[in-house]
Amino acid sequence: MTDYTPLMLSLKIAGISTVIVFITGVFFAHLFSRKQFFGKSIIESLFLLPLVLPPTVVGFGLLILFGKKGWIGSWLIEWFDIQIVFTWIGAVIASVVVSFPLMYQSASAAFDSLDRRMENAARTMGASEWKVFRTITFPLAWPGLLAGLVLSFARGLGEFGATLMLAGYIPGKTDTIPMAIYFAVESGQMEKATFWVVIIVALGFSTIMWLNWWSRRNMQRYKNGHT
């Protein structure tokens, strides 16, 4: 009988990390698209750095921060008795870090492509900044934001290297699908590894197919509305 714990853990971790990434990615992308300040390019480069670094390097950096003797990890243990290493929370943190750049890039592109004259017109009519964002900016940017949301979920679902470094492999606690595949191969359980490969490929393929279908449908609606 197949143990579906890796699937449930993967969906749980990817789901939580995607919510966090969506909120923070949209916030910073909107903020940075409207502000110019010294050091902006440096901060944005740091945001996107996990895209070009090996996952093990990202995991090592997280271990330095959240390990028992790390800058943040030691403080969490001392004051709140919370341990990040070898827990599913560590897996969520790893997933957030590696998928955040995708959300930030998509959100930045979405906000930069907007016609700001519509926002300015709403402001001249007395609309608050929150109302402008809620009723104009967010709805117009939604297609790009949704693309970032879906890609971030898919990236979080397949995260392995950083998760292994920070959360380790603990059956029932941190054994996500990528972990299950790796350790099944290591132990010679090829049938088990193949099963999980099929599952994660199906999930990833379905996610991308849905995004492509949704994008084509909305592009067609846009064309029909302008003909």
mmCIF file of N, CA and C in Angstrom, residues 8-140:
data_model
loop_
_atom_site.group_PDB
_atom_site.id
_atom_site.type_symbol
_atom_site.label_atom_id
_atom_site.label_comp_id
_atom_site.label_asym_id
_atom_site.label_seq_id
_atom_site.Cartn_x
_atom_site.Cartn_y
_atom_site.Cartn_z
ATOM 1 N N MET A 8 0.912 14.749 0.403
ATOM 2 C CA MET A 8 0.202 15.686 1.278
ATOM 3 C C MET A 8 1.146 16.735 1.838
ATOM 4 N N LEU A 9 2.360 16.307 2.218
ATOM 5 C CA LEU A 9 3.344 17.259 2.737
ATOM 6 C C LEU A 9 3.763 18.260 1.662
ATOM 7 N N SER A 10 3.981 17.761 0.460
ATOM 8 C CA SER A 10 4.396 18.641 -0.635
ATOM 9 C C SER A 10 3.336 19.690 -0.927
ATOM 10 N N LEU A 11 2.068 19.261 -0.988
ATOM 11 C CA LEU A 11 0.978 20.204 -1.248
ATOM 12 C C LEU A 11 0.830 21.203 -0.105
ATOM 13 N N LYS A 12 0.983 20.728 1.123
ATOM 14 C CA LYS A 12 0.886 21.604 2.289
ATOM 15 C C LYS A 12 1.994 22.657 2.285
ATOM 16 N N ILE A 13 3.216 22.216 2.095
ATOM 17 C CA ILE A 13 4.364 23.120 2.120
ATOM 18 C C ILE A 13 4.316 24.095 0.956
ATOM 19 N N ALA A 14 4.019 23.578 -0.253
ATOM 20 C CA ALA A 14 3.935 24.446 -1.428
ATOM 21 C C ALA A 14 2.780 25.441 -1.289
ATOM 22 N N GLY A 15 1.662 25.003 -0.722
ATOM 23 C CA GLY A 15 0.513 25.886 -0.545
ATOM 24 C C GLY A 15 0.801 27.024 0.418
ATOM 25 N N ILE A 16 1.371 26.689 1.572
ATOM 26 C CA ILE A 16 1.680 27.727 2.571
ATOM 27 C C ILE A 16 2.728 28.689 2.042
ATOM 28 N N SER A 17 3.772 28.147 1.430
ATOM 29 C CA SER A 17 4.838 29.012 0.915
ATOM 30 C C SER A 17 4.319 29.918 -0.203
ATOM 31 N N THR A 18 3.399 29.409 -1.016
ATOM 32 C CA THR A 18 2.855 30.215 -2.108
ATOM 33 C C THR A 18 2.050 31.390 -1.581
ATOM 34 N N VAL A 19 1.284 31.165 -0.524
ATOM 35 C CA VAL A 19 0.532 32.271 0.087
ATOM 36 C C VAL A 19 1.484 33.344 0.599
ATOM 37 N N ILE A 20 2.536 32.928 1.287
ATOM 38 C CA ILE A 20 3.516 33.877 1.822
ATOM 39 C C ILE A 20 4.219 34.626 0.696
ATOM 40 N N VAL A 21 4.630 33.880 -0.321
ATOM 41 C CA VAL A 21 5.351 34.466 -1.452
ATOM 42 C C VAL A 21 4.459 35.438 -2.220
ATOM 43 N N PHE A 22 3.184 35.088 -2.386
ATOM 44 C CA PHE A 22 2.271 35.965 -3.117
ATOM 45 C C PHE A 22 2.103 37.300 -2.397
ATOM 46 N N ILE A 23 1.861 37.244 -1.102
ATOM 47 C CA ILE A 23 1.650 38.478 -0.337
ATOM 48 C C ILE A 23 2.908 39.346 -0.333
ATOM 49 N N THR A 24 4.046 38.748 -0.006
ATOM 50 C CA THR A 24 5.289 39.533 0.061
ATOM 51 C C THR A 24 5.754 39.979 -1.326
ATOM 52 N N GLY A 25 5.596 39.093 -2.322
ATOM 53 C CA GLY A 25 6.028 39.443 -3.673
ATOM 54 C C GLY A 25 5.234 40.598 -4.241
ATOM 55 N N VAL A 26 3.908 40.568 -4.063
ATOM 56 C CA VAL A 26 3.059 41.647 -4.549
ATOM 57 C C VAL A 26 3.363 42.943 -3.801
ATOM 58 N N PHE A 27 3.562 42.844 -2.502
ATOM 59 C CA PHE A 27 3.849 44.045 -1.702
ATOM 60 C C PHE A 27 5.129 44.733 -2.170
ATOM 61 N N PHE A 28 6.215 43.977 -2.239
ATOM 62 C CA PHE A 28 7.494 44.585 -2.602
ATOM 63 C C PHE A 28 7.526 45.008 -4.069
ATOM 64 N N ALA A 29 6.915 44.232 -4.940
ATOM 65 C CA ALA A 29 6.900 44.594 -6.351
ATOM 66 C C ALA A 29 6.126 45.891 -6.570
ATOM 67 N N HIS A 30 4.999 46.021 -5.902
ATOM 68 C CA HIS A 30 4.212 47.251 -6.035
ATOM 69 C C HIS A 30 4.953 48.436 -5.418
ATOM 70 N N LEU A 31 5.555 48.215 -4.268
ATOM 71 C CA LEU A 31 6.292 49.283 -3.602
ATOM 72 C C LEU A 31 7.463 49.759 -4.459
ATOM 73 N N PHE A 32 8.235 48.810 -4.971
ATOM 74 C CA PHE A 32 9.427 49.163 -5.734
ATOM 75 C C PHE A 32 9.088 49.709 -7.118
ATOM 76 N N SER A 33 7.925 49.355 -7.656
ATOM 77 C CA SER A 33 7.540 49.886 -8.964
ATOM 78 C C SER A 33 7.127 51.346 -8.871
ATOM 79 N N ARG A 34 6.812 51.798 -7.666
ATOM 80 C CA ARG A 34 6.366 53.173 -7.464
ATOM 81 C C ARG A 34 7.420 54.051 -6.796
ATOM 82 N N LYS A 35 8.497 53.446 -6.311
ATOM 83 C CA LYS A 35 9.506 54.203 -5.568
ATOM 84 C C LYS A 35 10.872 54.090 -6.228
ATOM 85 N N GLN A 36 11.607 55.170 -6.177
ATOM 86 C CA GLN A 36 13.002 55.177 -6.600
ATOM 87 C C GLN A 36 13.843 55.648 -5.412
ATOM 88 N N PHE A 37 14.833 54.860 -5.050
ATOM 89 C CA PHE A 37 15.669 55.227 -3.909
ATOM 90 C C PHE A 37 17.048 54.603 -4.063
ATOM 91 N N PHE A 38 17.984 55.136 -3.330
ATOM 92 C CA PHE A 38 19.357 54.642 -3.392
ATOM 93 C C PHE A 38 19.427 53.209 -2.857
ATOM 94 N N GLY A 39 20.054 52.342 -3.619
ATOM 95 C CA GLY A 39 20.202 50.956 -3.205
ATOM 96 C C GLY A 39 19.093 50.040 -3.691
ATOM 97 N N LYS A 40 18.154 50.578 -4.474
ATOM 98 C CA LYS A 40 17.031 49.767 -4.961
ATOM 99 C C LYS A 40 17.525 48.593 -5.801
ATOM 100 N N SER A 41 18.453 48.843 -6.698
ATOM 101 C CA SER A 41 18.956 47.781 -7.569
ATOM 102 C C SER A 41 19.676 46.701 -6.778
ATOM 103 N N ILE A 42 20.329 47.089 -5.693
ATOM 104 C CA ILE A 42 21.028 46.111 -4.854
ATOM 105 C C ILE A 42 20.019 45.194 -4.171
ATOM 106 N N ILE A 43 18.952 45.784 -3.628
ATOM 107 C CA ILE A 43 17.927 44.989 -2.952
ATOM 108 C C ILE A 43 17.237 44.047 -3.936
ATOM 109 N N GLU A 44 16.927 44.559 -5.133
ATOM 110 C CA GLU A 44 16.283 43.715 -6.135
ATOM 111 C C GLU A 44 17.199 42.576 -6.572
ATOM 112 N N SER A 45 18.484 42.851 -6.646
ATOM 113 C CA SER A 45 19.438 41.795 -6.990
ATOM 114 C C SER A 45 19.460 40.711 -5.920
ATOM 115 N N LEU A 46 19.351 41.120 -4.664
ATOM 116 C CA LEU A 46 19.288 40.144 -3.572
ATOM 117 C C LEU A 46 18.001 39.319 -3.653
ATOM 118 N N PHE A 47 16.899 39.961 -4.020
ATOM 119 C CA PHE A 47 15.631 39.245 -4.176
ATOM 120 C C PHE A 47 15.746 38.138 -5.224
ATOM 121 N N LEU A 48 16.457 38.434 -6.308
ATOM 122 C CA LEU A 48 16.528 37.509 -7.439
ATOM 123 C C LEU A 48 17.703 36.546 -7.351
ATOM 124 N N LEU A 49 18.574 36.741 -6.379
ATOM 125 C CA LEU A 49 19.782 35.922 -6.262
ATOM 126 C C LEU A 49 19.512 34.412 -6.199
ATOM 127 N N PRO A 50 18.480 33.955 -5.479
ATOM 128 C CA PRO A 50 18.228 32.499 -5.429
ATOM 129 C C PRO A 50 17.975 31.861 -6.791
ATOM 130 N N LEU A 51 17.645 32.674 -7.804
ATOM 131 C CA LEU A 51 17.420 32.131 -9.136
ATOM 132 C C LEU A 51 18.699 31.599 -9.768
ATOM 133 N N VAL A 52 19.823 32.223 -9.421
ATOM 134 C CA VAL A 52 21.088 31.868 -10.079
ATOM 135 C C VAL A 52 22.025 31.074 -9.178
ATOM 136 N N LEU A 53 21.702 30.973 -7.897
ATOM 137 C CA LEU A 53 22.544 30.219 -6.981
ATOM 138 C C LEU A 53 22.128 28.748 -6.958
ATOM 139 N N PRO A 54 23.082 27.832 -6.778
ATOM 140 C CA PRO A 54 22.706 26.426 -6.585
ATOM 141 C C PRO A 54 21.835 26.289 -5.335
ATOM 142 N N PRO A 55 20.822 25.431 -5.372
ATOM 143 C CA PRO A 55 19.938 25.272 -4.210
ATOM 144 C C PRO A 55 20.679 24.916 -2.924
ATOM 145 N N THR A 56 21.791 24.167 -3.049
ATOM 146 C CA THR A 56 22.546 23.816 -1.845
ATOM 147 C C THR A 56 23.191 25.046 -1.210
ATOM 148 N N VAL A 57 23.568 26.011 -2.043
ATOM 149 C CA VAL A 57 24.136 27.257 -1.513
ATOM 150 C C VAL A 57 23.059 28.043 -0.778
ATOM 151 N N VAL A 58 21.869 28.089 -1.363
ATOM 152 C CA VAL A 58 20.740 28.748 -0.693
ATOM 153 C C VAL A 58 20.440 28.051 0.628
ATOM 154 N N GLY A 59 20.449 26.721 0.601
ATOM 155 C CA GLY A 59 20.201 25.953 1.818
ATOM 156 C C GLY A 59 21.259 26.189 2.873
ATOM 157 N N PHE A 60 22.501 26.305 2.442
ATOM 158 C CA PHE A 60 23.581 26.573 3.396
ATOM 159 C C PHE A 60 23.391 27.932 4.057
ATOM 160 N N GLY A 61 23.008 28.920 3.257
ATOM 161 C CA GLY A 61 22.756 30.246 3.824
ATOM 162 C C GLY A 61 21.611 30.232 4.821
ATOM 163 N N LEU A 62 20.570 29.477 4.507
ATOM 164 C CA LEU A 62 19.437 29.358 5.437
ATOM 165 C C LEU A 62 19.843 28.626 6.706
ATOM 166 N N LEU A 63 20.737 27.663 6.553
ATOM 167 C CA LEU A 63 21.222 26.928 7.727
ATOM 168 C C LEU A 63 22.024 27.843 8.640
ATOM 169 N N ILE A 64 22.801 28.734 8.045
ATOM 170 C CA ILE A 64 23.559 29.715 8.832
ATOM 171 C C ILE A 64 22.610 30.624 9.608
ATOM 172 N N LEU A 65 21.489 30.978 8.978
ATOM 173 C CA LEU A 65 20.532 31.880 9.618
ATOM 174 C C LEU A 65 19.652 31.183 10.649
ATOM 175 N N PHE A 66 19.151 29.994 10.296
ATOM 176 C CA PHE A 66 18.113 29.347 11.107
ATOM 177 C C PHE A 66 18.591 28.120 11.877
ATOM 178 N N GLY A 67 19.877 27.779 11.780
ATOM 179 C CA GLY A 67 20.400 26.658 12.544
ATOM 180 C C GLY A 67 20.370 26.934 14.042
ATOM 181 N N LYS A 68 20.630 25.912 14.824
ATOM 182 C CA LYS A 68 20.574 26.069 16.283
ATOM 183 C C LYS A 68 21.523 27.142 16.789
ATOM 184 N N LYS A 69 22.622 27.335 16.064
ATOM 185 C CA LYS A 69 23.578 28.370 16.446
ATOM 186 C C LYS A 69 23.561 29.538 15.464
ATOM 187 N N GLY A 70 22.543 29.558 14.611
ATOM 188 C CA GLY A 70 22.431 30.620 13.620
ATOM 189 C C GLY A 70 21.948 31.925 14.213
ATOM 190 N N TRP A 71 22.040 32.967 13.428
ATOM 191 C CA TRP A 71 21.673 34.300 13.901
ATOM 192 C C TRP A 71 20.208 34.374 14.322
ATOM 193 N N ILE A 72 19.324 33.817 13.506
ATOM 194 C CA ILE A 72 17.900 33.846 13.826
ATOM 195 C C ILE A 72 17.489 32.596 14.601
ATOM 196 N N GLY A 73 18.038 31.451 14.215
ATOM 197 C CA GLY A 73 17.660 30.185 14.843
ATOM 198 C C GLY A 73 17.932 30.141 16.334
ATOM 199 N N SER A 74 19.092 30.618 16.767
ATOM 200 C CA SER A 74 19.425 30.606 18.191
ATOM 201 C C SER A 74 18.488 31.509 18.980
ATOM 202 N N TRP A 75 18.105 32.630 18.372
ATOM 203 C CA TRP A 75 17.185 33.568 19.032
ATOM 204 C C TRP A 75 15.790 32.944 19.167
ATOM 205 N N LEU A 76 15.330 32.250 18.124
ATOM 206 C CA LEU A 76 14.018 31.607 18.176
ATOM 207 C C LEU A 76 13.974 30.513 19.236
ATOM 208 N N ILE A 77 15.058 29.765 19.346
ATOM 209 C CA ILE A 77 15.110 28.698 20.345
ATOM 210 C C ILE A 77 15.153 29.269 21.757
ATOM 211 N N GLU A 78 15.955 30.305 21.941
ATOM 212 C CA GLU A 78 16.128 30.878 23.281
ATOM 213 C C GLU A 78 14.865 31.557 23.782
ATOM 214 N N TRP A 79 14.181 32.303 22.913
ATOM 215 C CA TRP A 79 13.049 33.098 23.362
ATOM 216 C C TRP A 79 11.685 32.438 23.163
ATOM 217 N N PHE A 80 11.574 31.592 22.152
ATOM 218 C CA PHE A 80 10.266 31.014 21.846
ATOM 219 C C PHE A 80 10.288 29.487 21.831
ATOM 220 N N ASP A 81 11.438 28.903 22.045
ATOM 221 C CA ASP A 81 11.598 27.447 22.017
ATOM 222 C C ASP A 81 11.100 26.862 20.687
ATOM 223 N N ILE A 82 11.416 27.554 19.595
ATOM 224 C CA ILE A 82 11.023 27.127 18.255
ATOM 225 C C ILE A 82 12.267 26.701 17.482
ATOM 226 N N GLN A 83 12.250 25.485 16.984
ATOM 227 C CA GLN A 83 13.361 24.990 16.175
ATOM 228 C C GLN A 83 12.922 24.897 14.722
ATOM 229 N N ILE A 84 13.734 25.464 13.852
ATOM 230 C CA ILE A 84 13.411 25.490 12.432
ATOM 231 C C ILE A 84 14.018 24.300 11.695
ATOM 232 N N VAL A 85 15.247 23.962 12.039
ATOM 233 C CA VAL A 85 15.951 22.877 11.354
ATOM 234 C C VAL A 85 15.258 21.544 11.619
ATOM 235 N N PHE A 86 15.172 20.710 10.596
ATOM 236 C CA PHE A 86 14.549 19.379 10.662
ATOM 237 C C PHE A 86 13.061 19.434 11.000
ATOM 238 N N THR A 87 12.379 20.467 10.512
ATOM 239 C CA THR A 87 10.931 20.570 10.686
ATOM 240 C C THR A 87 10.307 20.969 9.347
ATOM 241 N N TRP A 88 8.987 20.784 9.248
ATOM 242 C CA TRP A 88 8.309 21.176 8.016
ATOM 243 C C TRP A 88 8.304 22.700 7.846
ATOM 244 N N ILE A 89 8.450 23.418 8.961
ATOM 245 C CA ILE A 89 8.541 24.876 8.864
ATOM 246 C C ILE A 89 9.804 25.266 8.101
ATOM 247 N N GLY A 90 10.892 24.532 8.353
ATOM 248 C CA GLY A 90 12.120 24.765 7.610
ATOM 249 C C GLY A 90 11.925 24.534 6.123
ATOM 250 N N ALA A 91 11.128 23.513 5.783
ATOM 251 C CA ALA A 91 10.832 23.239 4.380
ATOM 252 C C ALA A 91 10.033 24.383 3.755
ATOM 253 N N VAL A 92 9.120 24.968 4.526
ATOM 254 C CA VAL A 92 8.346 26.106 4.035
ATOM 255 C C VAL A 92 9.257 27.301 3.781
ATOM 256 N N ILE A 93 10.169 27.565 4.711
ATOM 257 C CA ILE A 93 11.096 28.688 4.552
ATOM 258 C C ILE A 93 11.955 28.505 3.304
ATOM 259 N N ALA A 94 12.467 27.292 3.110
ATOM 260 C CA ALA A 94 13.278 27.009 1.925
ATOM 261 C C ALA A 94 12.465 27.226 0.650
ATOM 262 N N SER A 95 11.231 26.769 0.661
ATOM 263 C CA SER A 95 10.354 26.923 -0.493
ATOM 264 C C SER A 95 10.056 28.393 -0.773
ATOM 265 N N VAL A 96 9.850 29.168 0.275
ATOM 266 C CA VAL A 96 9.585 30.602 0.121
ATOM 267 C C VAL A 96 10.772 31.301 -0.539
ATOM 268 N N VAL A 97 11.964 31.005 -0.064
ATOM 269 C CA VAL A 97 13.159 31.688 -0.556
ATOM 270 C C VAL A 97 13.407 31.389 -2.038
ATOM 271 N N VAL A 98 13.255 30.137 -2.442
ATOM 272 C CA VAL A 98 13.570 29.778 -3.827
ATOM 273 C C VAL A 98 12.459 30.172 -4.809
ATOM 274 N N SER A 99 11.221 30.315 -4.328
ATOM 275 C CA SER A 99 10.126 30.655 -5.239
ATOM 276 C C SER A 99 9.793 32.146 -5.245
ATOM 277 N N PHE A 100 10.258 32.884 -4.261
ATOM 278 C CA PHE A 100 9.980 34.321 -4.189
ATOM 279 C C PHE A 100 10.432 35.076 -5.446
ATOM 280 N N PRO A 101 11.626 34.811 -5.992
ATOM 281 C CA PRO A 101 12.042 35.560 -7.190
ATOM 282 C C PRO A 101 11.075 35.445 -8.358
ATOM 283 N N LEU A 102 10.456 34.283 -8.535
ATOM 284 C CA LEU A 102 9.506 34.115 -9.629
ATOM 285 C C LEU A 102 8.279 34.992 -9.441
ATOM 286 N N MET A 103 7.785 35.050 -8.210
ATOM 287 C CA MET A 103 6.630 35.880 -7.919
ATOM 288 C C MET A 103 6.974 37.356 -8.044
ATOM 289 N N TYR A 104 8.125 37.725 -7.552
ATOM 290 C CA TYR A 104 8.528 39.136 -7.606
ATOM 291 C C TYR A 104 8.700 39.604 -9.043
ATOM 292 N N GLN A 105 9.347 38.795 -9.864
ATOM 293 C CA GLN A 105 9.542 39.166 -11.259
ATOM 294 C C GLN A 105 8.222 39.318 -11.997
ATOM 295 N N SER A 106 7.328 38.364 -11.807
ATOM 296 C CA SER A 106 6.029 38.414 -12.476
ATOM 297 C C SER A 106 5.222 39.619 -12.018
ATOM 298 N N ALA A 107 5.232 39.877 -10.718
ATOM 299 C CA ALA A 107 4.480 41.015 -10.181
ATOM 300 C C ALA A 107 5.072 42.339 -10.650
ATOM 301 N N SER A 108 6.393 42.431 -10.670
ATOM 302 C CA SER A 108 7.053 43.659 -11.132
ATOM 303 C C SER A 108 6.699 43.948 -12.579
ATOM 304 N N ALA A 109 6.752 42.916 -13.425
ATOM 305 C CA ALA A 109 6.404 43.097 -14.833
ATOM 306 C C ALA A 109 4.944 43.507 -14.990
ATOM 307 N N ALA A 110 4.077 42.923 -14.174
ATOM 308 C CA ALA A 110 2.650 43.250 -14.245
ATOM 309 C C ALA A 110 2.389 44.698 -13.846
ATOM 310 N N PHE A 111 3.008 45.145 -12.775
ATOM 311 C CA PHE A 111 2.790 46.520 -12.315
ATOM 312 C C PHE A 111 3.435 47.539 -13.252
ATOM 313 N N ASP A 112 4.602 47.205 -13.808
ATOM 314 C CA ASP A 112 5.290 48.141 -14.701
ATOM 315 C C ASP A 112 4.554 48.322 -16.024
ATOM 316 N N SER A 113 3.746 47.338 -16.405
ATOM 317 C CA SER A 113 3.049 47.405 -17.692
ATOM 318 C C SER A 113 1.720 48.160 -17.614
ATOM 319 N N LEU A 114 1.312 48.543 -16.417
ATOM 320 C CA LEU A 114 0.029 49.221 -16.258
ATOM 321 C C LEU A 114 0.082 50.656 -16.760
ATOM 322 N N ASP A 115 -1.054 51.121 -17.231
ATOM 323 C CA ASP A 115 -1.209 52.519 -17.614
ATOM 324 C C ASP A 115 -1.534 53.316 -16.348
ATOM 325 N N ARG A 116 -0.583 54.078 -15.879
ATOM 326 C CA ARG A 116 -0.747 54.780 -14.601
ATOM 327 C C ARG A 116 -1.703 55.960 -14.698
ATOM 328 N N ARG A 117 -2.090 56.303 -15.891
ATOM 329 C CA ARG A 117 -3.054 57.397 -16.025
ATOM 330 C C ARG A 117 -4.397 57.044 -15.391
ATOM 331 N N MET A 118 -4.747 55.754 -15.427
ATOM 332 C CA MET A 118 -5.998 55.326 -14.803
ATOM 333 C C MET A 118 -5.905 55.458 -13.289
ATOM 334 N N GLU A 119 -4.755 55.132 -12.736
ATOM 335 C CA GLU A 119 -4.561 55.293 -11.290
ATOM 336 C C GLU A 119 -4.603 56.770 -10.912
ATOM 337 N N ASN A 120 -3.943 57.593 -11.707
ATOM 338 C CA ASN A 120 -3.907 59.034 -11.402
ATOM 339 C C ASN A 120 -5.295 59.658 -11.513
ATOM 340 N N ALA A 121 -6.081 59.167 -12.479
ATOM 341 C CA ALA A 121 -7.444 59.688 -12.626
ATOM 342 C C ALA A 121 -8.276 59.365 -11.388
ATOM 343 N N ALA A 122 -8.102 58.165 -10.846
ATOM 344 C CA ALA A 122 -8.832 57.776 -9.640
ATOM 345 C C ALA A 122 -8.405 58.627 -8.453
ATOM 346 N N ARG A 123 -7.118 58.945 -8.394
ATOM 347 C CA ARG A 123 -6.627 59.779 -7.284
ATOM 348 C C ARG A 123 -7.211 61.181 -7.351
ATOM 349 N N THR A 124 -7.309 61.726 -8.557
ATOM 350 C CA THR A 124 -7.857 63.079 -8.694
ATOM 351 C C THR A 124 -9.334 63.134 -8.307
ATOM 352 N N MET A 125 -9.974 61.965 -8.331
ATOM 353 C CA MET A 125 -11.387 61.899 -7.931
ATOM 354 C C MET A 125 -11.536 61.613 -6.443
ATOM 355 N N GLY A 126 -10.420 61.602 -5.721
ATOM 356 C CA GLY A 126 -10.462 61.470 -4.273
ATOM 357 C C GLY A 126 -10.281 60.068 -3.739
ATOM 358 N N ALA A 127 -9.941 59.114 -4.588
ATOM 359 C CA ALA A 127 -9.756 57.743 -4.125
ATOM 360 C C ALA A 127 -8.466 57.618 -3.327
ATOM 361 N N SER A 128 -8.525 56.879 -2.242
ATOM 362 C CA SER A 128 -7.328 56.647 -1.428
ATOM 363 C C SER A 128 -6.387 55.693 -2.154
ATOM 364 N N GLU A 129 -5.131 55.621 -1.691
ATOM 365 C CA GLU A 129 -4.161 54.728 -2.319
ATOM 366 C C GLU A 129 -4.609 53.271 -2.223
ATOM 367 N N TRP A 130 -5.186 52.903 -1.082
ATOM 368 C CA TRP A 130 -5.659 51.528 -0.918
ATOM 369 C C TRP A 130 -6.793 51.226 -1.894
ATOM 370 N N LYS A 131 -7.698 52.181 -2.081
ATOM 371 C CA LYS A 131 -8.817 51.970 -3.001
ATOM 372 C C LYS A 131 -8.324 51.896 -4.442
ATOM 373 N N VAL A 132 -7.338 52.726 -4.780
ATOM 374 C CA VAL A 132 -6.758 52.684 -6.128
ATOM 375 C C VAL A 132 -6.142 51.312 -6.389
ATOM 376 N N PHE A 133 -5.407 50.818 -5.399
ATOM 377 C CA PHE A 133 -4.766 49.510 -5.566
ATOM 378 C C PHE A 133 -5.807 48.403 -5.665
ATOM 379 N N ARG A 134 -6.807 48.458 -4.797
ATOM 380 C CA ARG A 134 -7.807 47.375 -4.717
ATOM 381 C C ARG A 134 -8.722 47.338 -5.926
ATOM 382 N N THR A 135 -9.098 48.507 -6.461
ATOM 383 C CA THR A 135 -10.102 48.544 -7.529
ATOM 384 C C THR A 135 -9.515 48.715 -8.929
ATOM 385 N N ILE A 136 -8.276 49.177 -9.023
ATOM 386 C CA ILE A 136 -7.692 49.423 -10.349
ATOM 387 C C ILE A 136 -6.395 48.639 -10.556
ATOM 388 N N THR A 137 -5.415 48.892 -9.699
ATOM 389 C CA THR A 137 -4.093 48.304 -9.911
ATOM 390 C C THR A 137 -4.115 46.785 -9.857
ATOM 391 N N PHE A 138 -4.678 46.241 -8.773
ATOM 392 C CA PHE A 138 -4.678 44.791 -8.598
ATOM 393 C C PHE A 138 -5.470 44.065 -9.683
ATOM 394 N N PRO A 139 -6.703 44.498 -9.998
ATOM 395 C CA PRO A 139 -7.452 43.797 -11.062
ATOM 396 C C PRO A 139 -6.750 43.835 -12.418
ATOM 397 N N LEU A 140 -6.148 44.980 -12.773
ATOM 398 C CA LEU A 140 -5.473 45.086 -14.066
ATOM 399 C C LEU A 140 -4.197 44.246 -14.113
#
